[in-house]
mmCIF file of C-alpha atoms in Angstrom:
data_model
loop_
_atom_site.group_PDB
_atom_site.id
_atom_site.type_symbol
_atom_site.label_atom_id
_atom_site.label_comp_id
_atom_site.label_asym_id
_atom_site.label_seq_id
_atom_site.Cartn_x
_atom_site.Cartn_y
_atom_site.Cartn_z
ATOM 1 C CA MET A 481 135.604 252.444 -7.650
ATOM 2 C CA ASN A 482 136.561 254.940 -6.037
ATOM 3 C CA LEU A 483 138.148 253.047 -2.539
ATOM 4 C CA SER A 484 139.246 254.973 0.495
ATOM 5 C CA VAL A 485 141.789 252.300 1.400
ATOM 6 C CA SER A 486 144.208 252.327 -1.062
ATOM 7 C CA SER A 487 145.175 248.933 -0.404
ATOM 8 C CA TYR A 488 144.212 246.320 1.117
ATOM 9 C CA ASP A 489 146.130 243.694 -0.103
ATOM 10 C CA ASP A 490 147.581 242.302 2.989
ATOM 11 C CA LEU A 491 143.952 241.736 5.004
ATOM 12 C CA SER A 492 143.147 239.965 1.979
ATOM 13 C CA ALA A 493 146.219 237.494 2.367
ATOM 14 C CA ARG A 494 145.919 237.324 6.257
ATOM 15 C CA ILE A 495 141.957 236.064 5.551
ATOM 16 C CA ALA A 496 143.051 233.419 2.400
ATOM 17 C CA THR A 497 145.397 232.240 5.268
ATOM 18 C CA VAL A 498 142.625 231.828 8.314
ATOM 19 C CA ARG A 499 140.505 230.145 5.587
ATOM 20 C CA ASP A 500 143.325 227.704 4.542
ATOM 21 C CA VAL A 501 144.021 226.905 8.662
ATOM 22 C CA HIS A 502 139.973 226.637 9.212
ATOM 23 C CA GLY A 503 139.834 223.922 6.260
ATOM 24 C CA GLU A 504 143.011 221.715 7.447
ATOM 25 C CA ARG A 505 140.600 221.062 11.188
ATOM 26 C CA PHE A 506 137.511 221.219 9.013
ATOM 27 C CA PRO A 507 137.898 219.424 5.550
ATOM 28 C CA GLY A 508 134.126 218.603 5.656
ATOM 29 C CA GLY A 509 132.558 215.775 5.295
ATOM 30 C CA ALA A 510 133.640 211.882 5.339
ATOM 31 C CA GLU A 511 134.228 210.522 2.258
ATOM 32 C CA GLY A 512 132.953 206.818 0.740
ATOM 33 C CA ARG A 513 130.116 205.086 2.138
ATOM 34 C CA GLN A 514 128.984 205.395 6.072
ATOM 35 C CA PRO A 515 127.611 201.693 7.095
ATOM 36 C CA VAL A 516 124.221 201.771 9.035
ATOM 37 C CA HIS A 517 125.143 199.749 11.391
ATOM 38 C CA THR A 518 128.284 197.911 13.022
ATOM 39 C CA VAL A 519 127.562 194.455 14.376
ATOM 40 C CA TYR A 520 129.519 193.370 17.638
ATOM 41 C CA VAL A 521 130.186 189.595 17.651
ATOM 42 C CA PRO A 522 132.518 188.924 20.554
ATOM 43 C CA ALA A 523 135.683 186.756 19.673
ATOM 44 C CA ASP A 524 135.530 183.545 20.525
ATOM 45 C CA ARG A 525 131.292 183.127 19.381
ATOM 46 C CA PHE A 526 132.921 184.780 15.417
ATOM 47 C CA SER A 527 133.530 182.261 12.712
ATOM 48 C CA ARG A 528 134.085 182.930 8.728
ATOM 49 C CA SER A 529 130.037 181.986 8.149
ATOM 50 C CA THR A 530 129.083 184.471 11.474
ATOM 51 C CA PRO A 531 127.922 187.550 9.044
ATOM 52 C CA ALA A 532 126.127 184.907 6.534
ATOM 53 C CA ASP A 533 124.628 183.692 9.827
ATOM 54 C CA PHE A 534 123.440 186.179 11.369
ATOM 55 C CA GLY A 535 121.604 186.931 7.746
ATOM 56 C CA ALA A 536 120.223 183.590 7.739
ATOM 57 C CA GLU A 537 118.769 184.115 10.782
ATOM 58 C CA ALA A 538 117.181 187.520 10.729
ATOM 59 C CA LEU A 539 115.600 186.741 7.288
ATOM 60 C CA ARG A 540 114.307 183.759 9.057
ATOM 61 C CA LEU A 541 112.465 185.237 11.578
ATOM 62 C CA LEU A 542 111.460 188.036 8.717
ATOM 63 C CA ASN A 543 109.636 185.137 7.207
ATOM 64 C CA THR A 544 108.407 183.430 9.957
ATOM 65 C CA HIS A 545 106.913 186.461 12.052
ATOM 66 C CA THR A 546 105.938 189.079 9.254
ATOM 67 C CA PRO A 547 105.916 186.731 5.973
ATOM 68 C CA GLY A 548 103.830 189.580 3.880
ATOM 69 C CA ALA A 549 103.442 193.054 3.696
ATOM 70 C CA GLY A 550 100.267 193.469 6.009
ATOM 71 C CA SER A 551 102.044 191.886 9.226
ATOM 72 C CA PHE A 552 105.267 193.435 8.400
ATOM 73 C CA GLY A 553 104.099 196.947 8.187
ATOM 74 C CA ALA A 554 101.782 196.090 11.487
ATOM 75 C CA ALA A 555 105.785 195.072 13.066
ATOM 76 C CA PHE A 556 107.121 198.133 12.072
ATOM 77 C CA GLY A 557 104.491 200.767 11.820
ATOM 78 C CA LEU A 558 104.583 201.822 8.353
ATOM 79 C CA ASP A 559 102.075 202.902 5.959
ATOM 80 C CA PRO A 560 100.656 200.151 3.874
ATOM 81 C CA GLU A 561 101.950 201.698 0.718
ATOM 82 C CA LEU A 562 105.218 201.840 2.092
ATOM 83 C CA ALA A 563 105.261 198.334 3.885
ATOM 84 C CA GLY A 564 105.111 195.830 0.556
ATOM 85 C CA PRO A 565 108.696 197.561 -1.155
ATOM 86 C CA VAL A 566 109.933 198.424 2.091
ATOM 87 C CA ARG A 567 109.718 194.635 3.041
ATOM 88 C CA GLU A 568 110.991 193.564 -0.136
ATOM 89 C CA ARG A 569 114.058 195.227 -0.133
ATOM 90 C CA VAL A 570 114.787 194.256 3.516
ATOM 91 C CA ALA A 571 114.397 190.537 2.699
ATOM 92 C CA ALA A 572 116.803 190.904 -0.443
ATOM 93 C CA LYS A 573 119.706 192.786 1.846
ATOM 94 C CA LEU A 574 119.606 190.191 5.077
ATOM 95 C CA ALA A 575 119.978 187.597 1.707
ATOM 96 C CA SER A 576 122.596 189.196 0.116
ATOM 97 C CA GLU A 577 124.460 191.791 2.467
ATOM 98 C CA PRO A 578 123.247 191.368 6.152
ATOM 99 C CA VAL A 579 126.259 192.888 7.867
ATOM 100 C CA GLU A 580 127.411 195.884 6.617
ATOM 101 C CA ASP A 581 130.309 195.947 9.125
ATOM 102 C CA VAL A 582 131.453 193.965 11.848
ATOM 103 C CA ARG A 583 133.653 194.064 14.944
ATOM 104 C CA ILE A 584 134.777 191.367 16.450
ATOM 105 C CA ASP A 585 135.214 192.313 20.458
ATOM 106 C CA PHE A 586 138.075 191.182 22.866
ATOM 107 C CA GLU A 587 136.411 194.323 25.270
ATOM 108 C CA ASP A 588 132.946 193.957 26.690
ATOM 109 C CA GLY A 589 131.016 191.422 24.921
ATOM 110 C CA TYR A 590 134.252 189.158 25.249
ATOM 111 C CA GLY A 591 135.055 189.900 29.350
ATOM 112 C CA VAL A 592 138.718 189.440 30.850
ATOM 113 C CA ARG A 593 140.245 186.099 30.031
ATOM 114 C CA ASP A 594 143.705 185.014 31.054
ATOM 115 C CA ASP A 595 146.403 185.892 28.195
ATOM 116 C CA GLN A 596 146.516 181.882 27.353
ATOM 117 C CA GLU A 597 142.704 182.083 26.674
ATOM 118 C CA GLU A 598 142.743 185.115 24.585
ATOM 119 C CA ASP A 599 145.906 184.284 22.659
ATOM 120 C CA ALA A 600 143.604 181.517 21.830
ATOM 121 C CA HIS A 601 140.994 183.192 20.266
ATOM 122 C CA VAL A 602 143.200 185.867 18.489
ATOM 123 C CA GLU A 603 144.467 183.199 16.775
ATOM 124 C CA GLN A 604 140.828 181.581 16.071
ATOM 125 C CA VAL A 605 140.232 184.488 14.676
ATOM 126 C CA VAL A 606 142.953 185.451 12.515
ATOM 127 C CA GLU A 607 141.828 181.923 10.784
ATOM 128 C CA ALA A 608 138.041 182.893 10.377
ATOM 129 C CA VAL A 609 139.476 186.407 9.319
ATOM 130 C CA GLY A 610 141.593 185.060 6.994
ATOM 131 C CA ALA A 611 138.739 182.433 5.466
ATOM 132 C CA ALA A 612 136.391 184.424 5.082
ATOM 133 C CA TYR A 613 138.385 186.927 2.771
ATOM 134 C CA GLN A 614 139.510 184.062 1.065
ATOM 135 C CA VAL A 615 135.930 183.536 -0.142
ATOM 136 C CA LYS A 616 134.288 186.945 -0.201
ATOM 137 C CA GLY A 617 132.825 186.548 2.997
ATOM 138 C CA LEU A 618 134.224 189.414 5.145
ATOM 139 C CA PRO A 619 131.730 193.052 5.232
ATOM 140 C CA HIS A 620 132.568 195.755 3.273
ATOM 141 C CA TYR A 621 133.948 196.799 6.721
ATOM 142 C CA TRP A 622 135.165 194.954 9.186
ATOM 143 C CA GLY A 623 137.883 195.400 12.386
ATOM 144 C CA LEU A 624 138.639 194.924 15.664
ATOM 145 C CA ARG A 625 137.879 195.867 19.068
ATOM 146 C CA VAL A 626 140.373 196.015 22.030
ATOM 147 C CA LYS A 627 140.329 196.656 25.741
ATOM 148 C CA SER A 628 140.380 199.937 26.823
ATOM 149 C CA PHE A 629 143.241 201.769 27.984
ATOM 150 C CA ALA A 630 141.431 203.220 30.973
ATOM 151 C CA ASP A 631 141.172 200.093 33.021
ATOM 152 C CA GLY A 632 144.155 199.210 33.112
ATOM 153 C CA GLY A 633 143.473 196.317 30.278
ATOM 154 C CA HIS A 634 146.056 198.444 27.617
ATOM 155 C CA GLU A 635 148.714 195.565 27.960
ATOM 156 C CA ARG A 636 146.012 192.876 26.910
ATOM 157 C CA ALA A 637 145.096 195.316 23.944
ATOM 158 C CA MET A 638 148.333 196.120 22.803
ATOM 159 C CA ARG A 639 148.929 192.730 22.517
ATOM 160 C CA THR A 640 146.029 191.207 21.407
ATOM 161 C CA LEU A 641 146.103 193.871 18.239
ATOM 162 C CA ASP A 642 149.550 192.973 17.977
ATOM 163 C CA GLY A 643 149.222 189.225 17.515
ATOM 164 C CA PHE A 644 146.197 189.402 14.919
ATOM 165 C CA LEU A 645 147.792 191.777 12.680
ATOM 166 C CA THR A 646 150.794 189.941 12.941
ATOM 167 C CA ALA A 647 149.531 186.625 12.048
ATOM 168 C CA LEU A 648 146.944 188.430 10.150
ATOM 169 C CA ARG A 649 149.807 189.335 7.452
ATOM 170 C CA ASP A 650 151.925 186.256 7.996
ATOM 171 C CA ARG A 651 148.674 184.313 6.751
ATOM 172 C CA LEU A 652 147.463 186.536 3.982
ATOM 173 C CA GLY A 653 150.453 188.505 3.525
ATOM 174 C CA ARG A 654 148.256 192.187 3.451
ATOM 175 C CA LEU A 655 145.436 193.676 5.637
ATOM 176 C CA PRO A 656 142.254 193.573 3.377
ATOM 177 C CA GLY A 657 140.603 196.784 3.186
ATOM 178 C CA GLY A 658 137.634 198.139 5.375
ATOM 179 C CA PHE A 659 139.701 197.129 8.386
ATOM 180 C CA THR A 660 139.131 199.432 11.972
ATOM 181 C CA ILE A 661 140.433 199.368 15.151
ATOM 182 C CA THR A 662 137.828 200.153 18.349
ATOM 183 C CA PHE A 663 139.158 201.694 20.949
ATOM 184 C CA PRO A 664 136.593 202.348 24.036
ATOM 185 C CA LYS A 665 135.980 204.062 26.837
ATOM 186 C CA VAL A 666 138.723 207.244 26.237
ATOM 187 C CA THR A 667 138.599 209.562 29.213
ATOM 188 C CA SER A 668 141.533 211.654 27.864
ATOM 189 C CA ILE A 669 143.100 213.064 24.688
ATOM 190 C CA ASP A 670 146.547 211.388 26.763
ATOM 191 C CA GLN A 671 145.640 208.067 25.538
ATOM 192 C CA VAL A 672 144.830 208.665 22.346
ATOM 193 C CA LYS A 673 147.893 210.651 22.043
ATOM 194 C CA LEU A 674 149.595 207.055 23.530
ATOM 195 C CA PHE A 675 147.276 204.848 21.358
ATOM 196 C CA VAL A 676 148.301 206.848 18.059
ATOM 197 C CA GLU A 677 151.969 206.099 19.132
ATOM 198 C CA PHE A 678 151.863 202.675 19.504
ATOM 199 C CA LEU A 679 150.104 202.341 16.106
ATOM 200 C CA ASP A 680 153.195 204.505 14.700
ATOM 201 C CA ARG A 681 155.492 201.562 16.082
ATOM 202 C CA LEU A 682 153.211 198.323 15.297
ATOM 203 C CA GLU A 683 153.085 200.082 11.157
ATOM 204 C CA THR A 684 156.746 200.059 11.121
ATOM 205 C CA ALA A 685 157.665 196.738 12.807
ATOM 206 C CA LEU A 686 155.215 194.411 10.638
ATOM 207 C CA GLY A 687 156.047 197.063 7.440
ATOM 208 C CA LEU A 688 152.836 198.752 6.308
ATOM 209 C CA PRO A 689 152.337 201.863 4.972
ATOM 210 C CA GLN A 690 152.543 204.688 7.648
ATOM 211 C CA GLY A 691 148.401 205.824 8.711
ATOM 212 C CA ILE A 692 147.156 202.814 7.470
ATOM 213 C CA LEU A 693 145.716 201.842 11.101
ATOM 214 C CA ARG A 694 143.038 203.992 11.892
ATOM 215 C CA PHE A 695 140.493 203.712 14.112
ATOM 216 C CA GLU A 696 137.348 204.734 15.832
ATOM 217 C CA ILE A 697 136.664 206.480 19.757
ATOM 218 C CA GLN A 698 134.124 205.193 21.677
ATOM 219 C CA ILE A 699 132.406 208.172 23.760
ATOM 220 C CA GLU A 700 131.452 206.242 26.636
ATOM 221 C CA THR A 701 131.921 208.662 29.971
ATOM 222 C CA PRO A 702 131.239 212.024 30.774
ATOM 223 C CA GLN A 703 135.232 212.987 30.744
ATOM 224 C CA ALA A 704 135.667 212.049 27.141
ATOM 225 C CA LEU A 705 133.122 215.219 26.234
ATOM 226 C CA MET A 706 133.991 217.256 28.917
ATOM 227 C CA ASP A 707 137.065 217.620 31.008
ATOM 228 C CA ASN A 708 137.660 220.585 33.471
ATOM 229 C CA GLU A 709 141.692 219.817 34.032
ATOM 230 C CA GLU A 710 142.262 220.127 30.554
ATOM 231 C CA ASP A 711 139.269 223.220 30.021
ATOM 232 C CA ARG A 712 137.810 221.253 27.828
ATOM 233 C CA ILE A 713 134.810 220.378 25.911
ATOM 234 C CA GLY A 714 134.184 218.569 23.329
ATOM 235 C CA LEU A 715 135.690 215.961 20.613
ATOM 236 C CA GLN A 716 137.855 218.307 18.180
ATOM 237 C CA PRO A 717 141.206 218.265 20.507
ATOM 238 C CA PHE A 718 140.340 214.349 20.118
ATOM 239 C CA VAL A 719 140.897 214.467 16.314
ATOM 240 C CA THR A 720 144.037 216.822 16.263
ATOM 241 C CA GLU A 721 146.034 214.612 18.277
ATOM 242 C CA ALA A 722 144.993 211.470 16.520
ATOM 243 C CA GLN A 723 146.904 212.772 13.105
ATOM 244 C CA GLY A 724 144.426 211.701 10.789
ATOM 245 C CA ARG A 725 144.200 208.575 12.242
ATOM 246 C CA ILE A 726 140.108 209.045 13.992
ATOM 247 C CA THR A 727 137.315 207.808 11.477
ATOM 248 C CA ALA A 728 134.505 207.805 14.013
ATOM 249 C CA ALA A 729 132.669 208.435 17.253
ATOM 250 C CA HIS A 730 130.627 205.991 18.356
ATOM 251 C CA PHE A 731 128.659 206.563 21.798
ATOM 252 C CA GLY A 732 128.394 204.151 24.492
ATOM 253 C CA VAL A 733 124.546 204.486 25.977
ATOM 254 C CA PHE A 734 125.222 202.079 29.221
ATOM 255 C CA ASP A 735 128.673 203.138 30.354
ATOM 256 C CA TYR A 736 127.500 206.762 29.899
ATOM 257 C CA THR A 737 124.445 206.466 31.556
ATOM 258 C CA ALA A 738 125.882 204.513 34.206
ATOM 259 C CA ALA A 739 128.275 206.895 34.684
ATOM 260 C CA LEU A 740 126.040 209.752 35.062
ATOM 261 C CA GLY A 741 123.951 207.521 37.712
ATOM 262 C CA LEU A 742 120.754 206.891 35.573
ATOM 263 C CA PRO A 743 119.161 204.194 37.563
ATOM 264 C CA PRO A 744 118.963 200.760 35.028
ATOM 265 C CA HIS A 745 115.443 201.244 33.597
ATOM 266 C CA GLU A 746 116.647 204.688 32.173
ATOM 267 C CA GLN A 747 119.721 203.791 30.344
ATOM 268 C CA ARG A 748 118.186 203.516 27.515
ATOM 269 C CA LEU A 749 119.449 205.134 23.975
ATOM 270 C CA ASP A 750 116.562 207.921 23.453
ATOM 271 C CA HIS A 751 117.033 209.201 27.370
ATOM 272 C CA PRO A 752 117.335 213.296 26.930
ATOM 273 C CA ALA A 753 121.127 212.665 28.518
ATOM 274 C CA CYS A 754 122.131 210.962 25.690
ATOM 275 C CA ASP A 755 120.812 213.374 23.148
ATOM 276 C CA PHE A 756 122.738 215.707 25.109
ATOM 277 C CA ALA A 757 125.365 213.478 24.810
ATOM 278 C CA ARG A 758 125.051 213.060 20.878
ATOM 279 C CA HIS A 759 124.502 217.203 20.170
ATOM 280 C CA ILE A 760 128.302 217.966 21.485
ATOM 281 C CA MET A 761 129.355 214.763 19.290
ATOM 282 C CA GLN A 762 127.529 216.904 16.442
ATOM 283 C CA VAL A 763 128.926 220.256 17.465
ATOM 284 C CA SER A 764 132.250 219.464 18.223
ATOM 285 C CA LEU A 765 132.800 216.990 15.278
ATOM 286 C CA ALA A 766 130.818 218.744 12.866
ATOM 287 C CA GLY A 767 132.841 219.251 9.832
ATOM 288 C CA THR A 768 136.098 217.156 10.480
ATOM 289 C CA GLY A 769 135.596 214.074 8.248
ATOM 290 C CA VAL A 770 134.753 211.784 11.421
ATOM 291 C CA ARG A 771 131.594 209.818 11.253
ATOM 292 C CA LEU A 772 128.986 209.179 13.944
ATOM 293 C CA SER A 773 127.710 206.558 15.415
ATOM 294 C CA ASP A 774 125.118 205.422 17.812
ATOM 295 C CA GLY A 775 124.577 202.865 20.367
ATOM 296 C CA SER A 776 123.308 199.625 20.825
ATOM 297 C CA THR A 777 119.607 198.705 21.944
ATOM 298 C CA ASN A 778 119.949 195.427 24.876
ATOM 299 C CA VAL A 779 117.073 194.592 24.374
ATOM 300 C CA ILE A 780 116.535 190.633 22.445
ATOM 301 C CA PRO A 781 113.767 188.227 22.484
ATOM 302 C CA ARG A 782 114.440 185.350 24.898
ATOM 303 C CA ASN A 783 112.590 182.783 22.316
ATOM 304 C CA ASP A 784 110.874 182.479 19.476
ATOM 305 C CA GLY A 785 107.269 183.770 20.209
ATOM 306 C CA PRO A 786 105.668 186.219 18.527
ATOM 307 C CA ASP A 787 105.582 188.226 21.694
ATOM 308 C CA GLU A 788 109.138 188.317 22.172
ATOM 309 C CA VAL A 789 110.008 188.976 18.868
ATOM 310 C CA ASN A 790 107.778 192.030 18.425
ATOM 311 C CA ALA A 791 108.412 193.415 21.371
ATOM 312 C CA ALA A 792 112.099 193.559 20.912
ATOM 313 C CA TRP A 793 111.744 194.383 17.126
ATOM 314 C CA ALA A 794 109.370 197.648 18.229
ATOM 315 C CA ALA A 795 111.797 198.834 20.745
ATOM 316 C CA HIS A 796 115.062 198.483 18.031
ATOM 317 C CA ALA A 797 113.334 200.177 15.408
ATOM 318 C CA GLY A 798 112.077 202.954 17.796
ATOM 319 C CA HIS A 799 115.707 203.469 18.725
ATOM 320 C CA VAL A 800 117.266 203.533 15.270
ATOM 321 C CA ARG A 801 114.018 205.604 14.472
ATOM 322 C CA HIS A 802 115.076 208.342 17.482
ATOM 323 C CA SER A 803 118.726 208.207 16.065
ATOM 324 C CA LEU A 804 118.200 209.002 12.483
ATOM 325 C CA ALA A 805 115.110 211.704 13.132
ATOM 326 C CA HIS A 806 118.556 213.152 15.581
ATOM 327 C CA GLY A 807 121.501 212.930 12.560
ATOM 328 C CA PHE A 808 122.840 209.712 13.601
ATOM 329 C CA TYR A 809 122.878 207.108 10.801
ATOM 330 C CA GLN A 810 124.888 204.591 11.984
ATOM 331 C CA GLY A 811 123.966 202.556 15.059
ATOM 332 C CA TRP A 812 125.268 199.314 16.549
ATOM 333 C CA ASP A 813 123.857 196.045 16.575
ATOM 334 C CA LEU A 814 124.408 193.290 19.270
ATOM 335 C CA HIS A 815 121.964 190.178 17.605
ATOM 336 C CA PRO A 816 120.503 188.811 14.424
ATOM 337 C CA ALA A 817 117.150 190.116 15.438
ATOM 338 C CA HIS A 818 118.294 193.230 15.118
ATOM 339 C CA LEU A 819 118.685 193.381 11.514
ATOM 340 C CA PRO A 820 114.912 193.086 10.401
ATOM 341 C CA SER A 821 114.004 196.159 12.589
ATOM 342 C CA ARG A 822 117.605 198.281 12.029
ATOM 343 C CA TYR A 823 116.909 197.496 7.365
ATOM 344 C CA ALA A 824 112.861 198.814 8.551
ATOM 345 C CA ALA A 825 113.550 200.794 10.519
ATOM 346 C CA VAL A 826 116.528 202.635 7.563
ATOM 347 C CA TYR A 827 114.494 201.925 4.280
ATOM 348 C CA ALA A 828 111.585 203.498 5.575
ATOM 349 C CA PHE A 829 113.291 206.366 7.136
ATOM 350 C CA HIS A 830 115.007 206.820 3.532
ATOM 351 C CA LEU A 831 111.594 205.996 1.222
ATOM 352 C CA SER A 832 109.762 208.446 2.976
ATOM 353 C CA GLY A 833 108.995 211.364 0.840
ATOM 354 C CA VAL A 834 112.403 209.726 -1.453
ATOM 355 C CA ASP A 835 109.742 211.275 -4.988
ATOM 356 C CA ASP A 836 110.079 215.318 -3.428
ATOM 357 C CA VAL A 837 113.132 215.007 -2.232
ATOM 358 C CA ILE A 838 114.151 213.796 -5.901
ATOM 359 C CA GLY A 839 112.054 216.733 -7.144
ATOM 360 C CA ARG A 840 113.633 219.600 -5.181
ATOM 361 C CA VAL A 841 116.975 218.256 -6.152
ATOM 362 C CA ARG A 842 116.192 218.104 -9.661
ATOM 363 C CA ALA A 843 114.511 221.445 -9.819
ATOM 364 C CA TRP A 844 118.137 222.735 -8.127
ATOM 365 C CA HIS A 845 120.138 221.418 -10.659
ATOM 366 C CA GLU A 846 117.673 222.018 -13.263
ATOM 367 C CA GLN A 847 117.602 225.658 -11.886
ATOM 368 C CA ALA A 848 113.683 225.273 -11.909
ATOM 369 C CA ALA A 849 111.891 228.563 -11.066
ATOM 370 C CA GLY A 850 110.266 226.177 -8.456
ATOM 371 C CA ASN A 851 108.923 222.470 -7.602
ATOM 372 C CA ALA A 852 105.985 220.615 -6.536
ATOM 373 C CA SER A 853 106.519 221.295 -3.085
ATOM 374 C CA GLY A 854 106.507 225.382 -2.939
ATOM 375 C CA VAL A 855 109.813 225.347 -1.185
ATOM 376 C CA LEU A 856 112.677 228.025 -1.475
ATOM 377 C CA ASP A 857 115.607 226.075 -1.206
ATOM 378 C CA GLU A 858 119.409 226.594 0.127
ATOM 379 C CA PRO A 859 122.559 225.036 -1.338
ATOM 380 C CA ALA A 860 123.241 223.353 2.343
ATOM 381 C CA THR A 861 119.460 221.832 2.027
ATOM 382 C CA ILE A 862 120.205 220.374 -1.603
ATOM 383 C CA THR A 863 123.215 218.807 -0.554
ATOM 384 C CA ALA A 864 121.547 217.485 3.046
ATOM 385 C CA LEU A 865 118.946 215.965 0.501
ATOM 386 C CA THR A 866 121.744 214.921 -1.647
ATOM 387 C CA ALA A 867 123.421 213.618 0.690
ATOM 388 C CA ARG A 868 120.520 211.421 2.274
ATOM 389 C CA LEU A 869 120.393 210.219 -1.147
ATOM 390 C CA ARG A 870 123.572 208.978 -1.496
ATOM 391 C CA ARG A 871 122.658 206.557 2.107
ATOM 392 C CA ALA A 872 119.728 205.685 0.217
ATOM 393 C CA VAL A 873 121.696 203.948 -2.385
ATOM 394 C CA ASP A 874 124.285 202.765 -0.690
ATOM 395 C CA CYS A 875 122.451 200.740 1.978
ATOM 396 C CA GLY A 876 120.353 199.056 -1.027
ATOM 397 C CA ALA A 877 117.076 201.437 -0.330
ATOM 398 C CA LEU A 878 116.770 202.903 -3.213
ATOM 399 C CA ASP A 879 118.480 201.927 -7.196
ATOM 400 C CA GLU A 880 121.476 204.180 -8.064
ATOM 401 C CA SER A 881 119.368 204.832 -11.240
ATOM 402 C CA VAL A 882 116.723 206.849 -9.813
ATOM 403 C CA LEU A 883 119.249 209.629 -9.089
ATOM 404 C CA PRO A 884 118.741 212.815 -11.044
ATOM 405 C CA ALA A 885 121.635 213.939 -12.979
ATOM 406 C CA GLY A 886 124.439 216.053 -10.836
ATOM 407 C CA GLY A 887 122.513 214.461 -7.295
#
């Protein structure tokens, strides 16, 4: 070729540097399995059998109120052809792995207690976790939510986490896998810096590998999303300051909507104000490897009557579908009644049109000229479709054997 510029090696080197710096800040999506939910249980109510107990109660509600495919489809608004397969898989899930992620709550769900009482509950939780671990009763992911650094609970938060990890080390000699700390009501980057410093000291004191204590931040205040004093919009600076320790960002719907002044009847997960917050979370955390989780539904059945149960299921399933449509594949669950509606909505989402998804991914990998849908897919779309299939397999909606080769 005849080139006008004799050499652009210096530009190539600088371009590569820019690419590498960007790659460090935005390494891509998170690796490994993402749970479909996090189940919150107040610390004083947690026992070694809590996950199994949630599953047993959820399965009882499922069998009582939707004994067959017809009633199940009606309860969750499913196509009759989909209702049977979804119900079968939901029942199997509730019997085998009802809880994918549990958070033992020492914050809002637990309340403020005196030190002696909370210390006693820390000991109780250590015994429960140790017993569950020994019988393989811990969920795939598990952990603690401690009190916030934003409202005066910082000393109690550090004491609880220190006491729990010290006693668990002494009891088991190790930290079971899948452990995550939930750090709530984050309002400033300085709080994240201080929490990271505390975790550094704790790992050193306990003889734990550096960086093993990882945490998720809860986005529950407008200040977490934008701070005029720091000239900041979005959450990426939190990730930078956490030095690789942040695994996820969870949206706290009720604190957030209350802080905005929304009336109580409008403090709901599918309010447009919440969509705005979630979109900022998505835009600022895309490509960082930090997972996103939506918040909770506070509607639970007041009794075992069919009207109460079905109303709670309808509200919760509707919120789960709203989250899924906005790209939030995880949310919070607070009650055993939330498990049937969580899995019904998630499984129906993954199984609707799944044959077309598999065909498109297979056609792409086989470099076929087209597929039955007549869609000319981009590589990014195939990546998203493959991720959808992977999520479906991970949560039990789909069998691994149906995945196309290369997917």
